């Protein structure tokens, strides 16, 4: 093959676009030159009991005969001339050609009948189970022509045709013979001649930005590589494959699954072939996608695997097959954020506002001052800006609960109308992404865009620390977000390094999709990998990213910390209870500072919870107030069980779908100390 090939693959090589093709033909020759073993395999297999005639002993006929002989069909090859090879003999040393043919056929029982011209196809067809016509350019066709019945098929049953007789080049003729053997074997087994016509065009679309320029290797001898030269040239090959998404997507990479495999597993889960409709094959896999959109971004065909996962989640929720525990906490948290913790206000004396600052549910949860300082800045620059503290509904979207999500979307539409349909100022990239998808009628702008465009600075001096800028994956569809963040950092003289992956290919921090409950180990690996991308402290413009990195012990700040000098880079990840308390504090603070309203402090029992126990409960999405409700219920109803040896009281209470257990002791001076708290999904009968 190497000696007769005109190497069309080199013309197609993607490296032609930058530095020259990989020398595939020379590499093939080097492979033969330096091969330690050149003897073909010898498989001890019984005869198939089927006979095949190959008419023509050129490259195509030899290729077909060898492949069928390897598979133990009884092959007889007829060649009109006295020697085998056709064009192949003229393209290399005849003696070397004969030696190679002898080598390849040494273990086969192929009959070669040279000097025998076939004049009657009928006689041959009657004597053999299948026939391959490979008589070469201008050769005898026996009145037949290619048929559309299948690959290499003719109008006559059992008769196939290919090679130079169809205008093929020498190497194409050889390939025809090998492929025709596959079609003929199918016929010999099934009687069918409908083997699909092979597609020789690739559908792979490589991304040029992944290519690095290299120097082609030229053999010092002029026509043959040395072993060292071959190794150097092989290194230039990037092994083209359709795997951009597998390299980029955390699920595909860490789960070692191809998109096709993902599709199969998800499909049999949402449409199981059982009467019970209880498919659970890929339930956790469906709940592991963080909806970052990177797969679609890196795919040359823009296949949206994340959208497929989202549709699968909705299908699983609709038929009640998705475990509620995967998203129950976040749905309860959304209810709190859109209820008790929400604010939707215009400045006093304003009937219609130009902007409305949409904080989302996590900005104030991370630090109430993120809301007060940002809103204060907006009021100073745009006095009629409204404050809109609520959740965008992402937890319902990620849980696949279409009906619940629509309830929250309708609430947002009504509040937007009430505010006079202003342009929404977003602090959270995820909120903007969801608005784009579900509320496209609402115009938006990012907080950092307004800050970057303002003539005045926020900070008074340059920072001494350099930061690693981490782009938010939810902002990949809005390049203006990443640009405004960089403009703002330069304007405020905050030194930073660029991330390895730009904003369009930003990797998720592990928060998206609320996958932490369904796939905690996977989430931990993703967060650990992202946190290890730089030794510098991180500067993020998504609060969820900051929390994720802090949770892995990596120093991280939100850019609002830098702009308003709020927190230092060593701040730990907050517990779920602290985040909920911060939302309440944010609401009290904004109402006091901007509307001069005092909110009464909520009445809560005196339950002391140690820092380590609170962190432990937070990892399991257990709120301090859940434990307070359990203790309050047990004390009121006298349902606790006292351990006389330890003095602890233990009991449970079902809140929503979860059953919570508290183990606590009473303090002599009043109040309680929580010793342990946990939860499970079981219902206790008789409650």
JSON list of C-alpha atoms in Angstrom, two decimals, residues 346 350-356 384-386 419-423:
[
{"chain": "A", "resi": 346, "resn": "UNK", "atom": "CA", "xyz": [-38.83, 51.80, 43.47]},
{"chain": "A", "resi": 350, "resn": "UNK", "atom": "CA", "xyz": [-40.68, 57.45, 41.58]},
{"chain": "A", "resi": 351, "resn": "UNK", "atom": "CA", "xyz": [-43.53, 56.17, 39.41]},
{"chain": "A", "resi": 352, "resn": "UNK", "atom": "CA", "xyz": [-41.43, 54.57, 36.70]},
{"chain": "A", "resi": 353, "resn": "UNK", "atom": "CA", "xyz": [-37.78, 53.60, 36.81]},
{"chain": "A", "resi": 354, "resn": "UNK", "atom": "CA", "xyz": [-35.12, 53.40, 34.11]},
{"chain": "A", "resi": 355, "resn": "UNK", "atom": "CA", "xyz": [-33.22, 50.57, 35.75]},
{"chain": "A", "resi": 356, "resn": "UNK", "atom": "CA", "xyz": [-34.07, 47.82, 38.23]},
{"chain": "A", "resi": 384, "resn": "UNK", "atom": "CA", "xyz": [-34.48, 56.26, 39.78]},
{"chain": "A", "resi": 385, "resn": "UNK", "atom": "CA", "xyz": [-33.09, 52.70, 39.95]},
{"chain": "A", "resi": 386, "resn": "UNK", "atom": "CA", "xyz": [-35.41, 50.20, 41.61]},
{"chain": "A", "resi": 419, "resn": "UNK", "atom": "CA", "xyz": [-41.77, 48.69, 38.03]},
{"chain": "A", "resi": 420, "resn": "UNK", "atom": "CA", "xyz": [-42.59, 50.22, 34.65]},
{"chain": "A", "resi": 421, "resn": "UNK", "atom": "CA", "xyz": [-40.78, 47.68, 32.47]},
{"chain": "A", "resi": 422, "resn": "UNK", "atom": "CA", "xyz": [-37.26, 48.97, 33.18]},
{"chain": "A", "resi": 423, "resn": "UNK", "atom": "CA", "xyz": [-33.94, 47.69, 31.88]}
]
